[in-house]
Short mmCIF file of C-alpha atoms in Angstrom, two decimals:
data_model
loop_
_atom_site.label_atom_id
_atom_site.label_comp_id
_atom_site.label_asym_id
_atom_site.label_seq_id
_atom_site.Cartn_x
_atom_site.Cartn_y
_atom_site.Cartn_z
CA UNK A 1 78.71 107.94 121.23
CA UNK A 2 80.56 105.13 123.15
CA UNK A 3 77.09 104.00 124.34
CA UNK A 4 76.42 103.85 120.04
CA UNK A 5 79.70 101.98 118.68
CA UNK A 6 79.65 99.15 121.61
CA UNK A 7 76.08 98.42 120.54
CA UNK A 8 76.69 98.19 116.96
CA UNK A 9 79.78 96.36 117.76
CA UNK A 10 77.66 93.40 120.38
CA UNK A 11 74.85 93.18 117.42
CA UNK A 12 77.16 92.41 115.13
CA UNK A 13 78.94 90.45 117.28
CA UNK A 14 75.09 88.22 117.67
CA UNK A 15 74.10 89.28 114.43
CA UNK A 16 74.64 84.98 113.38
CA UNK A 17 73.07 84.03 116.50
CA UNK A 18 69.85 86.54 115.75
CA UNK A 19 69.71 84.66 112.35
CA UNK A 20 68.67 81.19 114.07
CA UNK A 21 67.07 82.04 116.56
CA UNK A 22 64.90 84.42 114.43
CA UNK A 23 61.23 82.17 114.10
CA UNK A 24 61.12 79.79 111.27
CA UNK A 25 57.62 81.08 110.11
CA UNK A 26 58.38 84.08 107.43
CA UNK A 27 55.95 85.73 108.63
CA UNK A 28 58.37 86.33 112.13
CA UNK A 29 61.64 85.21 111.10
CA UNK A 30 61.82 88.23 108.64
CA UNK A 31 60.19 91.12 110.77
CA UNK A 32 62.11 89.90 113.44
CA UNK A 33 66.25 89.97 111.53
CA UNK A 34 64.86 93.61 109.73
CA UNK A 35 64.03 94.76 113.35
CA UNK A 36 67.47 93.97 114.90
CA UNK A 37 69.00 95.24 111.59
CA UNK A 38 66.91 98.56 112.38
CA UNK A 39 68.36 98.91 115.61
CA UNK A 40 72.61 98.06 114.07
CA UNK A 41 71.81 100.52 112.16
CA UNK A 42 70.35 103.09 114.26
CA UNK A 43 73.19 103.01 117.01
CA UNK A 44 75.79 103.75 113.43
CA UNK A 45 73.82 106.44 112.39
CA UNK A 46 75.02 108.61 116.10
CA UNK A 47 78.56 108.17 115.87
CA UNK A 48 78.99 111.46 112.74
CA UNK A 49 77.12 113.61 114.16
CA UNK A 50 78.40 112.86 117.09
CA UNK A 51 81.99 113.28 115.62
CA UNK A 52 80.78 116.65 114.17
CA UNK A 53 79.61 118.00 117.49
CA UNK A 54 82.99 116.79 118.69
CA UNK A 55 84.88 118.20 116.95
CA UNK A 56 82.74 122.14 116.58
CA UNK A 57 83.22 121.86 120.57
CA UNK A 58 87.29 121.25 120.09
CA UNK A 59 88.63 122.70 116.98
CA UNK A 60 88.24 126.55 115.80
CA UNK A 61 86.21 127.06 112.78
CA UNK A 62 89.23 127.36 110.66
CA UNK A 63 90.17 123.82 110.84
CA UNK A 64 87.06 121.54 111.65
CA UNK A 65 85.94 121.16 107.89
CA UNK A 66 90.12 119.89 107.14
CA UNK A 67 89.54 117.43 110.25
CA UNK A 68 86.19 116.50 109.43
CA UNK A 69 87.03 115.46 105.97
CA UNK A 70 90.53 113.01 106.91
CA UNK A 71 89.05 111.95 109.99
CA UNK A 72 85.81 110.70 106.89
CA UNK A 73 89.38 108.39 105.64
CA UNK A 74 88.94 106.35 108.88
CA UNK A 75 85.11 104.92 107.30
CA UNK A 76 87.06 104.14 102.98
CA UNK A 77 89.78 102.75 105.75
CA UNK A 78 86.82 100.90 107.73
CA UNK A 79 85.20 99.78 104.21
CA UNK A 80 88.78 98.59 102.52
CA UNK A 81 89.37 96.27 105.43
CA UNK A 82 86.44 95.10 106.15
CA UNK A 83 85.55 94.14 102.00
CA UNK A 84 89.30 92.82 101.82
CA UNK A 85 89.04 90.87 105.37
CA UNK A 86 85.96 89.35 105.06
CA UNK A 87 86.04 88.30 101.48
CA UNK A 88 89.17 85.98 102.82
CA UNK A 89 87.17 85.51 105.96
CA UNK A 90 84.11 84.24 104.51
CA UNK A 91 86.07 81.84 101.53
CA UNK A 92 87.48 79.65 104.51
CA UNK A 93 85.25 80.23 107.67
CA UNK A 94 82.07 80.77 106.77
CA UNK A 95 79.92 83.90 106.60
CA UNK A 96 79.03 83.96 110.15
CA UNK A 97 82.73 84.49 111.52
CA UNK A 98 82.47 87.58 109.29
CA UNK A 99 80.31 88.84 111.69
CA UNK A 100 81.97 87.67 114.86
CA UNK A 101 85.50 89.55 113.37
CA UNK A 102 84.12 92.33 112.71
CA UNK A 103 81.77 93.01 115.56
CA UNK A 104 85.28 92.22 118.11
CA UNK A 105 86.96 94.22 116.68
CA UNK A 106 85.08 97.63 116.55
CA UNK A 107 84.07 96.00 120.93
CA UNK A 108 87.91 96.23 120.50
CA UNK A 109 88.38 99.33 119.14
CA UNK A 110 86.53 101.26 121.31
CA UNK A 111 86.98 99.81 124.25
CA UNK A 112 90.81 101.01 123.66
CA UNK A 113 89.52 104.46 122.36
CA UNK A 114 87.52 104.91 125.52
CA UNK A 115 90.83 104.74 127.44
CA UNK A 116 92.81 106.31 125.33
CA UNK A 117 90.64 109.92 125.65
CA UNK A 118 90.24 109.50 128.96
CA UNK A 119 93.99 109.31 129.66
CA UNK A 120 93.61 112.56 127.16
CA UNK A 121 91.59 114.80 129.99
CA UNK A 122 93.11 114.22 132.40
CA UNK A 123 96.20 115.95 130.67
CA UNK A 124 93.57 117.96 128.19
CA UNK A 125 95.36 121.34 127.03
CA UNK A 126 92.96 124.13 126.20
CA UNK A 127 93.53 126.73 123.55
CA UNK A 128 92.53 129.86 124.74
CA UNK A 129 92.69 131.20 120.82
CA UNK A 130 89.75 128.72 120.12
CA UNK A 131 87.53 129.22 122.44
CA UNK A 132 84.76 126.88 122.70
CA UNK A 133 81.38 128.05 120.77
CA UNK A 134 78.99 129.59 123.67
CA UNK A 135 75.16 128.07 122.54
CA UNK A 136 73.02 131.27 122.94
CA UNK A 137 69.64 129.63 122.23
CA UNK A 138 67.69 126.62 124.32
CA UNK A 139 67.29 124.84 121.31
CA UNK A 140 68.18 123.93 117.89
CA UNK A 141 66.42 126.64 115.40
CA UNK A 142 65.08 124.72 112.82
CA UNK A 143 62.41 126.67 111.72
CA UNK A 144 65.20 129.46 110.74
CA UNK A 145 67.33 126.35 108.84
CA UNK A 146 64.43 125.12 106.80
CA UNK A 147 63.25 127.82 105.70
CA UNK A 148 67.07 128.26 103.61
CA UNK A 149 66.98 127.31 100.29
CA UNK A 150 71.29 126.59 101.01
CA UNK A 151 70.03 123.15 104.09
CA UNK A 152 67.85 121.55 101.58
CA UNK A 153 70.63 122.36 98.29
CA UNK A 154 73.34 120.55 101.08
CA UNK A 155 70.97 117.30 102.52
CA UNK A 156 69.49 116.57 98.54
CA UNK A 157 73.27 117.05 97.00
CA UNK A 158 73.87 114.43 99.77
CA UNK A 159 70.59 112.09 99.58
CA UNK A 160 72.33 112.40 95.70
CA UNK A 161 75.55 110.80 96.31
CA UNK A 162 74.12 108.77 99.12
CA UNK A 163 72.13 106.97 96.30
CA UNK A 164 75.05 105.74 94.00
CA UNK A 165 77.14 105.05 97.07
CA UNK A 166 74.77 102.81 98.60
CA UNK A 167 74.24 101.13 95.55
CA UNK A 168 77.18 99.84 94.48
CA UNK A 169 77.91 98.96 97.75
CA UNK A 170 75.32 96.86 97.72
CA UNK A 171 74.86 95.38 93.98
CA UNK A 172 78.76 95.77 93.29
CA UNK A 173 79.68 92.73 93.77
CA UNK A 174 76.65 91.28 92.38
CA UNK A 175 77.25 93.06 89.12
CA UNK A 176 80.75 91.49 89.40
CA UNK A 177 79.39 88.36 89.90
CA UNK A 178 76.76 88.41 87.03
CA UNK A 179 78.08 90.20 84.83
CA UNK A 180 82.32 88.39 84.83
CA UNK A 181 81.94 84.89 87.03
CA UNK A 182 85.26 84.19 87.29
CA UNK A 183 86.86 87.94 88.93
CA UNK A 184 88.28 87.50 92.73
CA UNK A 185 85.64 88.65 95.29
CA UNK A 186 88.38 90.02 97.50
CA UNK A 187 89.58 91.79 94.25
CA UNK A 188 86.19 93.06 93.82
CA UNK A 189 85.95 93.99 97.48
CA UNK A 190 89.49 95.47 97.15
CA UNK A 191 90.61 97.05 94.48
CA UNK A 192 87.68 100.39 94.02
CA UNK A 193 88.18 100.74 97.67
CA UNK A 194 91.54 101.73 97.03
CA UNK A 195 91.16 105.26 95.26
CA UNK A 196 88.92 106.71 98.61
CA UNK A 197 91.30 107.26 100.86
CA UNK A 198 93.47 108.96 98.72
CA UNK A 199 91.13 110.56 96.56
CA UNK A 200 89.81 112.42 99.60
CA UNK A 201 93.54 113.54 100.81
CA UNK A 202 92.97 114.97 97.05
CA UNK A 203 89.74 116.45 97.61
CA UNK A 204 91.21 118.47 100.80
CA UNK A 205 94.47 119.14 99.01
CA UNK A 206 92.13 120.63 96.60
CA UNK A 207 90.22 122.22 99.12
CA UNK A 208 93.41 123.76 100.80
CA UNK A 209 94.86 125.31 97.37
CA UNK A 210 91.56 127.13 96.66
CA UNK A 211 90.89 128.95 99.86
CA UNK A 212 94.58 129.76 99.26
CA UNK A 213 93.65 131.05 96.01
CA UNK A 214 91.37 133.28 98.01
CA UNK A 215 88.16 131.73 96.08
CA UNK A 216 85.57 132.29 98.33
CA UNK A 217 84.82 128.85 100.46
CA UNK A 218 80.37 128.58 98.82
CA UNK A 219 83.02 128.83 95.06
CA UNK A 220 85.71 125.84 96.37
CA UNK A 221 82.75 123.66 97.61
CA UNK A 222 80.55 123.95 94.46
CA UNK A 223 84.09 122.98 92.66
CA UNK A 224 84.95 119.77 94.61
CA UNK A 225 81.36 118.84 94.30
CA UNK A 226 81.06 119.05 91.27
CA UNK A 227 84.18 117.14 90.86
CA UNK A 228 82.99 114.51 92.94
CA UNK A 229 79.38 114.33 91.05
CA UNK A 230 81.16 114.62 86.89
CA UNK A 231 83.49 111.99 87.97
CA UNK A 232 81.03 109.30 88.80
CA UNK A 233 78.98 110.22 85.78
CA UNK A 234 81.61 109.90 83.94
CA UNK A 235 83.05 106.59 85.01
CA UNK A 236 78.94 105.91 85.66
CA UNK A 237 78.44 106.05 81.23
CA UNK A 238 81.34 104.38 79.86
CA UNK A 239 79.96 101.29 83.43
CA UNK A 240 76.97 100.61 81.07
CA UNK A 241 79.11 99.85 77.63
CA UNK A 242 81.97 98.18 79.42
CA UNK A 243 82.35 94.84 77.91
CA UNK A 244 85.86 93.57 79.93
CA UNK A 245 86.62 92.71 82.93
CA UNK A 246 89.21 95.21 83.46
CA UNK A 247 87.41 98.19 82.04
CA UNK A 248 84.48 98.37 84.86
CA UNK A 249 86.86 97.43 87.28
CA UNK A 250 88.25 100.70 86.01
CA UNK A 251 84.66 102.73 86.27
CA UNK A 252 84.37 101.32 89.51
CA UNK A 253 87.72 102.01 91.29
CA UNK A 254 86.46 106.12 89.33
CA UNK A 255 83.46 106.07 91.07
CA UNK A 256 84.25 104.95 94.65
CA UNK A 257 87.62 107.61 94.81
CA UNK A 258 84.71 109.89 93.08
CA UNK A 259 83.27 109.70 96.98
CA UNK A 260 86.56 111.51 98.51
CA UNK A 261 85.45 115.11 96.88
CA UNK A 262 82.51 114.69 98.49
CA UNK A 263 83.73 114.06 101.81
CA UNK A 264 85.33 117.74 100.68
CA UNK A 265 82.05 119.41 99.66
CA UNK A 266 78.89 118.51 100.90
CA UNK A 267 79.52 116.36 103.73
CA UNK A 268 81.16 119.96 105.63
CA UNK A 269 79.24 121.95 104.28
CA UNK A 270 77.03 121.15 107.64
CA UNK A 271 80.13 122.67 109.62
CA UNK A 272 79.61 126.04 107.43
CA UNK A 273 76.28 126.36 107.91
CA UNK A 274 75.80 126.11 110.98
CA UNK A 275 79.05 126.11 113.19
CA UNK A 276 77.55 125.95 116.70
CA UNK A 277 74.50 123.19 115.21
CA UNK A 278 76.56 121.73 112.74
CA UNK A 279 76.44 118.03 115.01
CA UNK A 280 72.51 118.65 114.33
CA UNK A 281 72.49 120.50 110.67
CA UNK A 282 74.53 116.90 109.48
CA UNK A 283 72.44 114.48 112.18
CA UNK A 284 69.59 115.95 109.39
CA UNK A 285 71.38 115.79 106.55
CA UNK A 286 72.79 112.20 106.96
CA UNK A 287 69.57 111.16 108.06
CA UNK A 288 68.47 112.36 104.66
CA UNK A 289 71.31 110.42 103.52
CA UNK A 290 70.05 107.35 104.50
CA UNK A 291 66.99 107.46 102.77
CA UNK A 292 68.23 105.35 99.80
CA UNK A 293 70.65 103.04 102.03
CA UNK A 294 67.06 101.30 102.00
CA UNK A 295 64.79 102.87 99.06
CA UNK A 296 66.63 103.72 96.36
CA UNK A 297 68.53 99.82 96.91
CA UNK A 298 65.31 98.77 97.17
CA UNK A 299 64.30 100.39 93.89
CA UNK A 300 67.83 99.38 92.01
CA UNK A 301 67.21 95.73 92.74
CA UNK A 302 63.52 96.47 91.51
CA UNK A 303 64.41 97.95 88.22
CA UNK A 304 67.59 94.81 87.88
CA UNK A 305 64.55 92.19 88.12
CA UNK A 306 61.98 93.78 85.48
CA UNK A 307 64.60 94.46 83.03
CA UNK A 308 67.35 92.47 84.07
CA UNK A 309 69.52 95.37 83.06
CA UNK A 310 72.26 96.83 84.87
CA UNK A 311 72.68 99.36 82.42
CA UNK A 312 69.71 100.93 83.40
CA UNK A 313 70.47 100.84 87.10
CA UNK A 314 73.09 103.02 86.65
CA UNK A 315 71.62 105.21 84.31
CA UNK A 316 68.73 105.51 87.27
CA UNK A 317 71.98 106.36 89.30
CA UNK A 318 73.68 109.04 86.73
CA UNK A 319 70.30 110.98 87.03
CA UNK A 320 70.07 110.85 90.47
CA UNK A 321 73.38 112.07 91.00
CA UNK A 322 73.30 115.14 87.67
CA UNK A 323 69.74 116.20 89.64
CA UNK A 324 71.88 116.63 92.90
CA UNK A 325 74.98 118.24 91.42
CA UNK A 326 71.85 121.44 89.45
CA UNK A 327 70.58 121.51 93.30
CA UNK A 328 73.95 122.30 94.96
CA UNK A 329 75.46 124.10 92.25
CA UNK A 330 72.56 126.35 92.10
CA UNK A 331 71.39 126.94 95.64
CA UNK A 332 74.79 125.80 97.68
CA UNK A 333 76.52 128.02 99.64
CA UNK A 334 78.73 127.78 102.50
CA UNK A 335 77.09 131.39 104.77
CA UNK A 336 76.58 130.88 107.69
CA UNK A 337 72.68 130.95 108.48
CA UNK A 338 71.99 134.24 110.96
#
């Protein structure tokens, strides 16, 4: 994970140089940049599965899901910081500085975290009430996992939610620029993302409350995930007919905030399904969830070019969310796959 974090930071820092070094020919230049971006994404893809694995090895089963849902607040804060700081840097110093500052911050944070964890290892305290998991099998029993509908429900629901998330992440600035040209960039890039950390915390509180009331963990995961999908779909439906900037901004804020409940629903479900192999299961789920990161975004762009209608783009996201909600509600589970 350390090597991946350093790799991501360095590639991000040098991204302007890679773009300038790219061959001038379109037949070579664009593929070169795409390859660099793929390497950048591959480094980033290691992060969450590694975090899941570390969490499963160092926390009790009752603490893992709750702790990981809080970790996802870091991603929300990072997105918020990047959007806000990036907009300011872009306005005053140009686009290359955005990559350099973010890459530099990532590198500094990685090295500081590495130093901090090394110092902690020297004084590590082992919780005897929470022994480490023992792997009874040499490899991940993928055949057993892939035959279970609960795993596929988790994967499909995550992919559908990520479709909505990535489409908004990629097209939100364009939507506001096209629909409300006078809107400030920093407002668009900051306000909607402010809802994500508190909604993640609210989702955790809802989860803890339902568990304390003796609700089954399966029901809790489905309820929390339903809050995510339904809130997003209602806001997307209103967004299709929004005619003023304030309404559109509120709808976008609700949609982004809904992802906070996803962090307490499907995102932590791999730890329910397989505490022992949660890192591998999450890796599969996250890999499938990354597919909308390019296919969903491309589809949204194609629809927009074809129809010149944001309503069709948002309606497509509603359809994906509805499908993911139905699948997870019918087939999702928090029971351990035996």
